Short mmCIF file of C-alpha atoms and ligand atoms in Angstrom, two decimals:
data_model
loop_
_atom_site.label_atom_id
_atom_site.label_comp_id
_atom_site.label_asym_id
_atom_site.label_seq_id
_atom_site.Cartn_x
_atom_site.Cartn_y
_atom_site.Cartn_z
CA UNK O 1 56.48 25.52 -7.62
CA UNK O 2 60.11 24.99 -7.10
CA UNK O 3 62.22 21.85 -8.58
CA UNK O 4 61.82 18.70 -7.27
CA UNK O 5 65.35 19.22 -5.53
CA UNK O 6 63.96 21.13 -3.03
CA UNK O 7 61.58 18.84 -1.83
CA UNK O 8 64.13 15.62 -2.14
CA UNK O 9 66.97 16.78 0.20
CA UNK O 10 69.84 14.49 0.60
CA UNK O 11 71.65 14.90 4.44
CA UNK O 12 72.17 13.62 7.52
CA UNK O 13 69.20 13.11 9.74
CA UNK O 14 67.52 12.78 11.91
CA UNK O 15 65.30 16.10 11.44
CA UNK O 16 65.39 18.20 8.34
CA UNK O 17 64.03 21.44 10.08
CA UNK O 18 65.84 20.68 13.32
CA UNK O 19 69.04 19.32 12.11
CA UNK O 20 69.72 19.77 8.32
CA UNK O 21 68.13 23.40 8.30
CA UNK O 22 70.23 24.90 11.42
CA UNK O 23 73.57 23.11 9.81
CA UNK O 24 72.56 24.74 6.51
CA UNK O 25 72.27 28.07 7.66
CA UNK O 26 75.26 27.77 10.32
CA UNK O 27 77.31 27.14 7.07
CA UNK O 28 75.74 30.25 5.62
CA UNK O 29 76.79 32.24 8.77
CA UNK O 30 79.98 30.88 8.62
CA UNK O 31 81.23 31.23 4.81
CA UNK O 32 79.54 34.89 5.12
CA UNK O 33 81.27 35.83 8.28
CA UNK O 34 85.04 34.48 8.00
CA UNK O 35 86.66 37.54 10.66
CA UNK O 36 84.23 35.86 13.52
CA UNK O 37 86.60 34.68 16.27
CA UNK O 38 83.47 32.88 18.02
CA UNK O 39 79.56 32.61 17.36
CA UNK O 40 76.56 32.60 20.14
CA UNK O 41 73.29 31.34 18.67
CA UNK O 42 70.25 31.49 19.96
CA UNK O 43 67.73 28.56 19.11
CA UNK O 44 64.05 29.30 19.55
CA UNK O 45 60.38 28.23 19.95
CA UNK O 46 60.56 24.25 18.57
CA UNK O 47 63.91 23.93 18.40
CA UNK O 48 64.84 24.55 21.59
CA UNK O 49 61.91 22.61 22.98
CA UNK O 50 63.53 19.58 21.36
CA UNK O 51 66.51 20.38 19.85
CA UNK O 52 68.72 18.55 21.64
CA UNK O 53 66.73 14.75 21.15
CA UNK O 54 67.24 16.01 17.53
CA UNK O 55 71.22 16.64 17.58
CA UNK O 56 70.47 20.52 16.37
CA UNK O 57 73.18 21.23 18.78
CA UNK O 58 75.62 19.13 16.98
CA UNK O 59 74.08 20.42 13.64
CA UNK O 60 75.20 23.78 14.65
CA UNK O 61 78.23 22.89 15.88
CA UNK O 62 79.44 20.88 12.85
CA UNK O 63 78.14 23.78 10.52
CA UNK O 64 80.52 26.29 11.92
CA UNK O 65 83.51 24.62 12.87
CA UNK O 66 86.30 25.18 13.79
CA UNK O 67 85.11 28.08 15.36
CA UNK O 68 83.80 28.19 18.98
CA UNK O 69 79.94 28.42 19.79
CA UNK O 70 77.92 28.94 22.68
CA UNK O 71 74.22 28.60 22.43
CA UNK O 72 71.37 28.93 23.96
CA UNK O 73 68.25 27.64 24.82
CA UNK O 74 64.66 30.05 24.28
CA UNK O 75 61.61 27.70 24.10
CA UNK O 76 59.31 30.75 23.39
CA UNK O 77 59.28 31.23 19.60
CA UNK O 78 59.92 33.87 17.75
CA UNK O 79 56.30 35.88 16.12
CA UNK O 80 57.25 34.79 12.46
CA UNK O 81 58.08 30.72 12.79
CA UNK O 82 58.08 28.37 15.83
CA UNK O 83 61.72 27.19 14.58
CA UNK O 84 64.06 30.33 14.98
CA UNK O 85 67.51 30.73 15.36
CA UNK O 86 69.43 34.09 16.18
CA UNK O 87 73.28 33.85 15.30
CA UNK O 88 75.90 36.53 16.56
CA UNK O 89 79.25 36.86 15.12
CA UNK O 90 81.65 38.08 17.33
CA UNK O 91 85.36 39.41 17.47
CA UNK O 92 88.26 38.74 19.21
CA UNK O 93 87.31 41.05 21.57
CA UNK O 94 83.67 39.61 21.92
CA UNK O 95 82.31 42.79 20.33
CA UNK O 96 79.27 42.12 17.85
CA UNK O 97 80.09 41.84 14.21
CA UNK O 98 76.50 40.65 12.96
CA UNK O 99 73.49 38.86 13.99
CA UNK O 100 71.49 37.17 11.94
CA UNK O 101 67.94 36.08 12.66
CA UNK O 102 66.52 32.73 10.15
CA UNK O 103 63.64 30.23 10.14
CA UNK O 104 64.16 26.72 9.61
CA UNK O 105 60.67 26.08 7.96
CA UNK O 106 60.73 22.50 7.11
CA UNK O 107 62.35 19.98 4.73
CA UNK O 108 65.64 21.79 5.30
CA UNK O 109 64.43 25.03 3.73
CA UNK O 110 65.49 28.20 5.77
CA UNK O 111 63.21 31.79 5.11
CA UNK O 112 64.53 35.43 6.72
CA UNK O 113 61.72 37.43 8.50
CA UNK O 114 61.48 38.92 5.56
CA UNK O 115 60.97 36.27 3.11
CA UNK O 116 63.18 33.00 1.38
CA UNK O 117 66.93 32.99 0.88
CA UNK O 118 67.23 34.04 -2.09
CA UNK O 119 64.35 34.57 -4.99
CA UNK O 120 62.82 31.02 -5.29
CA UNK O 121 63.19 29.52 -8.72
CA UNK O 122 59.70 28.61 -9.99
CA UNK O 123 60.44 25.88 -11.69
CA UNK O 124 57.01 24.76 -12.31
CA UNK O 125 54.11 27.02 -13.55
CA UNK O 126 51.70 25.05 -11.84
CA UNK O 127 50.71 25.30 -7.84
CA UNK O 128 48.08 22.65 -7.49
CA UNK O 129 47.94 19.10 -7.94
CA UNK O 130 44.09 20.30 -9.53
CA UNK O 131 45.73 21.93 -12.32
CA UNK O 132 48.55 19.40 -12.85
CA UNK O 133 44.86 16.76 -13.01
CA UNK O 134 44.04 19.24 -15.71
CA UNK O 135 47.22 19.34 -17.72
CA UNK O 136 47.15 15.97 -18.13
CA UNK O 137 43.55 15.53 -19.05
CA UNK O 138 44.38 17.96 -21.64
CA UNK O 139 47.63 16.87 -22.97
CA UNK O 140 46.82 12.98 -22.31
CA UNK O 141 50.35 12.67 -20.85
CA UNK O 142 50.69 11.28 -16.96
CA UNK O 143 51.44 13.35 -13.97
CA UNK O 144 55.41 12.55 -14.33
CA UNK O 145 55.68 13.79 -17.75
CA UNK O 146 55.14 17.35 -16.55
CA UNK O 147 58.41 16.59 -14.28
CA UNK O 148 60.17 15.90 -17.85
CA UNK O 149 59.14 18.87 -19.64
CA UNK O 150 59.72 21.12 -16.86
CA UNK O 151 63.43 19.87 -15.28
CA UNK O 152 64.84 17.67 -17.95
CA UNK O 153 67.90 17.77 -16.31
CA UNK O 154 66.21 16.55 -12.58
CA UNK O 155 66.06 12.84 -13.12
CA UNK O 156 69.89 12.21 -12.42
CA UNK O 157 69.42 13.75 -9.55
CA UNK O 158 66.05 11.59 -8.79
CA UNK O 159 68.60 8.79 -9.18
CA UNK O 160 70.65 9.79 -6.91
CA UNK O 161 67.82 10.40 -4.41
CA UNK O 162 66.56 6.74 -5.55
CA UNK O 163 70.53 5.42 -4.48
CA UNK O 164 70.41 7.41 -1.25
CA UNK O 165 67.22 5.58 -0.29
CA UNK O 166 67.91 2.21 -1.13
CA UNK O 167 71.48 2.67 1.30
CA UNK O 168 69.43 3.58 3.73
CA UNK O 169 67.22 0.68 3.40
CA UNK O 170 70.17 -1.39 3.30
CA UNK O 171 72.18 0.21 5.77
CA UNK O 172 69.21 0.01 8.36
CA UNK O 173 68.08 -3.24 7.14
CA UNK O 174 71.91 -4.76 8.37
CA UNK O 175 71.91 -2.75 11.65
CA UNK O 176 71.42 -4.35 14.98
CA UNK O 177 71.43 -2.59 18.60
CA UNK O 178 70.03 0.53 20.49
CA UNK O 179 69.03 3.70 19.16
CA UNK O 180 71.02 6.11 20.54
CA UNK O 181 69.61 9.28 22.68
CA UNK O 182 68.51 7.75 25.67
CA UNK O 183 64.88 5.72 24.89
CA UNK O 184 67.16 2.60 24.56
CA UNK O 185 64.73 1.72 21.83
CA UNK O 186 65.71 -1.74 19.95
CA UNK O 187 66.15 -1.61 16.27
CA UNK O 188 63.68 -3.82 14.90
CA UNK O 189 63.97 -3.72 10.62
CA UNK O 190 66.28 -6.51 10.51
CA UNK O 191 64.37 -9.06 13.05
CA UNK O 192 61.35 -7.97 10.86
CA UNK O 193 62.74 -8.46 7.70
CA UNK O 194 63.82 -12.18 9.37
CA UNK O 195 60.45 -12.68 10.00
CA UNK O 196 58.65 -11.75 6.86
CA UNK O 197 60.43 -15.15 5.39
CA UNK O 198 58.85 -17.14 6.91
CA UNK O 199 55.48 -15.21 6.24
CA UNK O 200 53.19 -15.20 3.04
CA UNK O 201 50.62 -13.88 1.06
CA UNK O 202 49.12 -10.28 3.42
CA UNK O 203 51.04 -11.03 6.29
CA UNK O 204 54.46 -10.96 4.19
CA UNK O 205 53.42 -7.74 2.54
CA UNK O 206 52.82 -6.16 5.54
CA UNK O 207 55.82 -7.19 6.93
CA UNK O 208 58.21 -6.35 4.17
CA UNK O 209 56.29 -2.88 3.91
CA UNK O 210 56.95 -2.56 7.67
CA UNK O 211 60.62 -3.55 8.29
CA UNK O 212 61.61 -1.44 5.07
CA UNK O 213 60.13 1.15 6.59
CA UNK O 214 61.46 0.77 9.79
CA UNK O 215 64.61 0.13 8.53
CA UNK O 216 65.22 4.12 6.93
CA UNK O 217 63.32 4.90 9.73
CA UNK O 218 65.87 3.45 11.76
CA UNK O 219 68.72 4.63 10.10
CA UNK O 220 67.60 8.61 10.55
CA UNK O 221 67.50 8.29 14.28
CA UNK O 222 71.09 7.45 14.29
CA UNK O 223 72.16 9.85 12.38
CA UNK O 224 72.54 8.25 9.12
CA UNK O 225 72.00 9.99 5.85
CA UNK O 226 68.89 10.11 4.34
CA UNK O 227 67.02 11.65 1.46
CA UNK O 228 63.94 13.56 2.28
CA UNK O 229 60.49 12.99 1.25
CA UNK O 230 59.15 15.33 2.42
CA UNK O 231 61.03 15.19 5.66
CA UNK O 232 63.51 12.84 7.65
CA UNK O 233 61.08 12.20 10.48
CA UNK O 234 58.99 10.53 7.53
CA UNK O 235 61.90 9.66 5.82
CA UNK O 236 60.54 5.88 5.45
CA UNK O 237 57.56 5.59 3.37
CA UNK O 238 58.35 6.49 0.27
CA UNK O 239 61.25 4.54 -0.08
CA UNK O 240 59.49 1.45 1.35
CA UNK O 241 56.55 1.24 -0.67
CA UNK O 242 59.05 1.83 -3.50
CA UNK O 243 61.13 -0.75 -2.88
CA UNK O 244 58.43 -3.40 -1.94
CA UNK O 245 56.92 -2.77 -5.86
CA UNK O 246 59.99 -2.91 -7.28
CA UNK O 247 60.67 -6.24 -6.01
CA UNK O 248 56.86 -7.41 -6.22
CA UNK O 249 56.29 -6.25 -9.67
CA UNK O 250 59.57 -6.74 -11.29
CA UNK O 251 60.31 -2.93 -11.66
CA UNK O 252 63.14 -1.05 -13.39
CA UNK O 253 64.46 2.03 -12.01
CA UNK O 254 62.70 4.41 -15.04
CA UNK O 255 59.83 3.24 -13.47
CA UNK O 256 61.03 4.06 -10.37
CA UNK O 257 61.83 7.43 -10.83
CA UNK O 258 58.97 8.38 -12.95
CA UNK O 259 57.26 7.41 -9.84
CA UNK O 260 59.40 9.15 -7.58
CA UNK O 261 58.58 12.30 -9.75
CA UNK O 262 55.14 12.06 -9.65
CA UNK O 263 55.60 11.44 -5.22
CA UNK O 264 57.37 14.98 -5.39
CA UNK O 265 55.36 16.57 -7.14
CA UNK O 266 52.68 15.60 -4.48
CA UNK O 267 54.56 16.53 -2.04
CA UNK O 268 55.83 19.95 -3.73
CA UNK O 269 51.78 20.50 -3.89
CA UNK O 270 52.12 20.61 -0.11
CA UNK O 271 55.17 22.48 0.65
CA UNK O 272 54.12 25.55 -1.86
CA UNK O 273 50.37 25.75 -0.85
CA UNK O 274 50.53 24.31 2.69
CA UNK O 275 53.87 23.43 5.22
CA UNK O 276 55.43 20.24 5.77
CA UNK O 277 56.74 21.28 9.04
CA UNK O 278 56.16 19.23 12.11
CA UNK O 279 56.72 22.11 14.11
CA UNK O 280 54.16 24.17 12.31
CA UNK O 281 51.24 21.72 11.19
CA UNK O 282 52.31 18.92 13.03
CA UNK O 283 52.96 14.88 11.98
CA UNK O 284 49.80 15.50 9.00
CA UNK O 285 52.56 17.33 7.61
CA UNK O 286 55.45 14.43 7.53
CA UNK O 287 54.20 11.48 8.08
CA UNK O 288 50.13 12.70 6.09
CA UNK O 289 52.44 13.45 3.10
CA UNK O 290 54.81 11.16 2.69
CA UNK O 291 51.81 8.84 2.91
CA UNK O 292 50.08 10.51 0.09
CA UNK O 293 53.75 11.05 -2.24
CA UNK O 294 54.21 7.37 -1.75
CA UNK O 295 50.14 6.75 -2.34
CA UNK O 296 50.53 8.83 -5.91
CA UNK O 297 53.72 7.15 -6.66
CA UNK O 298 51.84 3.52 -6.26
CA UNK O 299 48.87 4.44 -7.51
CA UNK O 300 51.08 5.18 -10.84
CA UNK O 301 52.73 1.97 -10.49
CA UNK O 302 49.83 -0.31 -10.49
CA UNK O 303 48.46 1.08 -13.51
CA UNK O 304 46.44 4.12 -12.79
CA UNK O 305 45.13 6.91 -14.52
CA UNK O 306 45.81 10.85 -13.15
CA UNK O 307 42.52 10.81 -11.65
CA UNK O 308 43.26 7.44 -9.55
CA UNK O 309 46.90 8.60 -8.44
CA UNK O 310 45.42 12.24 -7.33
CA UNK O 311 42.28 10.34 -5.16
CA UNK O 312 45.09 8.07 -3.89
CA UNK O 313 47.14 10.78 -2.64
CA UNK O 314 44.25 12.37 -1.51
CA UNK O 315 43.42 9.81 0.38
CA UNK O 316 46.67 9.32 2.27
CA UNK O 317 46.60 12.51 3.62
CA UNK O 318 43.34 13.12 4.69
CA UNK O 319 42.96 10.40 6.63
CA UNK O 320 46.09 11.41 8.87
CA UNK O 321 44.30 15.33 9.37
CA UNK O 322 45.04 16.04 12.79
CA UNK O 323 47.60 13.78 13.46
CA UNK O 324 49.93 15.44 15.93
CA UNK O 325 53.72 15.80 16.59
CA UNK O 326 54.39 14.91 20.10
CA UNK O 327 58.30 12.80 19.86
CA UNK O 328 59.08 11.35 23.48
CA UNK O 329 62.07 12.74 24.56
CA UNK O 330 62.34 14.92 21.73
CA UNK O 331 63.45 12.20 20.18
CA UNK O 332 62.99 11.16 15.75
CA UNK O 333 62.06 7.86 17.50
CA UNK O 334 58.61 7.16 19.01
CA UNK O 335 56.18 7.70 17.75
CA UNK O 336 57.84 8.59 14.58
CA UNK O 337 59.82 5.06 13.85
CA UNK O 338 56.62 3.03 13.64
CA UNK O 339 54.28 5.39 12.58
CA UNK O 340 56.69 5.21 8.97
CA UNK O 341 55.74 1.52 9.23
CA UNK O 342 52.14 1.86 9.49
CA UNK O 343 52.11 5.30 6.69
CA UNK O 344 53.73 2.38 4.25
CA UNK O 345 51.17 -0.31 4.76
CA UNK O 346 48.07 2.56 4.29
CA UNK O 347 49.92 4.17 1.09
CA UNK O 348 49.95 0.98 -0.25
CA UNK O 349 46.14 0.24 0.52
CA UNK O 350 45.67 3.69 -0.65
CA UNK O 351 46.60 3.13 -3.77
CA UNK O 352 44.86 -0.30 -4.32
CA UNK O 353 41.58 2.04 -3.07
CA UNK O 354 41.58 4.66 -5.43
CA UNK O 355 42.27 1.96 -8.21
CA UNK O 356 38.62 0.43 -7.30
CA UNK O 357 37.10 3.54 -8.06
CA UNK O 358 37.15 5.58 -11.56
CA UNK O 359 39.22 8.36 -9.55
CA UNK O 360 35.91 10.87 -9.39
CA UNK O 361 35.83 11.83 -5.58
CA UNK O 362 34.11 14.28 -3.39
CA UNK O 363 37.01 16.27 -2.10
CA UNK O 364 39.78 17.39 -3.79
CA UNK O 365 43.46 16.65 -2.97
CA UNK O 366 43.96 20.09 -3.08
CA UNK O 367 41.19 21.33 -0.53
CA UNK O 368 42.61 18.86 1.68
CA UNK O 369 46.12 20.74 1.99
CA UNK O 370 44.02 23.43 2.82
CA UNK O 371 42.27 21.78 5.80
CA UNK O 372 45.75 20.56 6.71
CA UNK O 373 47.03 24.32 6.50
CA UNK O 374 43.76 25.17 9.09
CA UNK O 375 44.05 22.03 11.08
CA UNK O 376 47.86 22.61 11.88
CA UNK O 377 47.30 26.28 12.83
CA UNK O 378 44.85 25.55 15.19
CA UNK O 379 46.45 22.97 16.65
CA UNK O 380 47.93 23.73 20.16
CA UNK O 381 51.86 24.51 20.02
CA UNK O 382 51.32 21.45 22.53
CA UNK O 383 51.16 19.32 19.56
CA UNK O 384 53.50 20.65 17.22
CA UNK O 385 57.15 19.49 17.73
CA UNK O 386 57.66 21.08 21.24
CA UNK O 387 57.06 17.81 22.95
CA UNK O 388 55.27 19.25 25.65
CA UNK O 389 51.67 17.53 24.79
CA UNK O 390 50.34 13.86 23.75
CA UNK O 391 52.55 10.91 24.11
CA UNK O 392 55.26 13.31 25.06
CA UNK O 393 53.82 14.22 28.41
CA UNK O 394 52.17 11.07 30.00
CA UNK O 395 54.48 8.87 28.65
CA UNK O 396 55.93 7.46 32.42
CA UNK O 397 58.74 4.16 31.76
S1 SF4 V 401 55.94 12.89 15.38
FE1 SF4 V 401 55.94 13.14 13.13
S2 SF4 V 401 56.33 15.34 12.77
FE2 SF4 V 401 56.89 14.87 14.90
S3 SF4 V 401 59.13 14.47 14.83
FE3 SF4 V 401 58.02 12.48 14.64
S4 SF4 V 401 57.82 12.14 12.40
FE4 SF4 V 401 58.34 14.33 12.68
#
């Protein structure tokens, strides 16, 4: 597996393969290609099908100014990815200087037809959240500490991911007004944050799960920046669940982090064995595994053993199997707003599951990605981030 940086992107939102991917690899095209006097991309499959609810124009645009772009629109994907983008550099005579054809696969990763980038750094010798179980049955160390021996060096950078969040959380927490995009959907974090005062013992922790939620939620519609985990659609949970045990149980930020660790490496699980791409498994992919990372990281924080933090993160993603990706309008907004509310308030219960049990369970975290993997490729394209299917469609104002 890669380092935990890959998995915990820091950026603007709101979509990491439909806005922080394309701006990623339109800087690419431009610091490769400085001669271009203009650039015509193409974007395909997914992200033309809702690229524009997800500003991947303005990604684009932003990416390779100051020079001029035209693009274009191509709903049918390309054979390798559903989220394709074709970029032509061309002269000052509008001859062709390059093309260049990329995926963006998720998370803000980008692959060529013919593979990643550049070689991926395998960071971790491990692939499966089975043998990370084993490690630490054998070495009698928790899940984070393989995060320590591995990237030493990673956990400033968890802090910074840690900051990012909380600023969201605050940032959305203050904001008041309409989303923008054209939904005219009400922010709701800080009215629910209002409300949780006056609330106590289950109601108040479902409301303080909720509007933290909501409020990073929030803030990645608008464009704010966010860090990933896994994705910006799903932005939310972790950092709410985080945030409401912090508070709850008197946490300081080691703990934090060691539990932030222990959500990527959940999540890391995923993106090596499986795809946390809306666009190619569907929401099971975002919103099923940020439910799980912030499950694990819980799970760790009330107490429990390897075995109890891998059934809780097994847990929170197999019950959201088959859970599709269908934004109105194209839109990071509805469904995917609330549905980082209600991921919170189920990691949490998650977690407080598993910790009943002695963590033996029938079915492994691990086969579970795979019956994501399935699930997702058999799902329509209907259903995966093209927002012609589900609420999408019969959604009528
Ligand atoms: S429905 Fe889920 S996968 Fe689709 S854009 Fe929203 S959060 Fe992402």
């Amino acid at each position: 597996m890669e380092s935990l940086r890959e998995l915990f992107r820091i950026g603007m939102g709101p979509s990491s393969s439909h806005t922080m991917g394309p701006r990623r690899a339109a800087e690419i095209f431009r610091t490769r290609h400085p001669q271009a006097a203009c650039v015509h991309v193409t974007l395909h499959g997914s992200l033309a099908a809702t690229g524009k609810g997800h500003l991947t124009d303005q990604a684009i645009q932003s990416g390779l100014a100051p020079l001029p772009v035209t693009l274009h629109w191509d709903p049918t994907p390309l054979p390798q990815h559903p989220n394709g983008m074709t970029f032509v550099a061309l002269d000052a005579q509008d001859s062709p200087l390059a093309t260049w054809t990329v995926f963006s696969i998720g998370g803000g990763a980008l692959r060529e037809a013919h593979g990643a980038l550049s070689q991926p750094d395998l960071v971790y010798p491990k692939r499966s959240l089975g043998e990370i179980l084993t490690w630490t049955q054998e070495t009698g160390r928790p899940m984070w500490a393989l995060v320590d021996d591995m990237e030493p060096e990673v956990w400033s950078y968890l802090r910074q991911v840690w900051q990012t969040m909380r600023a969201a959380l605050t940032e959305g927490k203050h904001a008041e007004g309409v989303l923008p995009g054209g939904l005219n959907l009400q922010r709701k974090a800080k009215a629910f944050f209002a409300r949780a005062r006056s609330l106590r013992g289950s109601a108040r922790r479902t409301a303080l799960l909720a509007a933290a939620a909501l409020a990073v939620a929030e803030h990645n519609a608008s464009g704010g920046v966010i860090a990933t985990a896994p994705t910006c659609g799903s932005a939310g949970v972790v950092p709410a669940v985080l945030a409401y045990l912090e508070k709850d149980m008197g946490l300081k930020e080691p703990d934090i982090l060691r539990a932030l660790a222990t959500a990527g490496l959940v999540g890391n699980v995923v993106r090596t064995n499986a795809s946390i791409s809306g666009a190619e498994v569907g929401c099971q992919g975002e919103i099923g595994v940020a439910c799980a990372m912030a499950a694990a990281a819980a799970a760790q924080l009330l107490g429990g053993t390897p075995a109890q933090v891998e059934y809780a993160a097994e847990i929170g993603l197999e019950h959201h199997l088959g859970l599709t990706c269908d934004p109105i309008l194209g839109l990071v907004q509805v469904p995917c707003i609330e549905r980082n509310a209600f991921a919170a308030i189920r990691a949490l219960s998650a977690a407080e599951y598993a910790l009943l049990s002695d963590g033996r369970h029938l079915v492994s975290f691990d086969t579970v990605v795979e019956a994501m993997q399935q699930t997702g490729h058999d799902l329509p394209s209907l259903y995966r981030e093209t927002s012609q299917g589900g609420l999408a469609r019969v959604f009528r104002r």
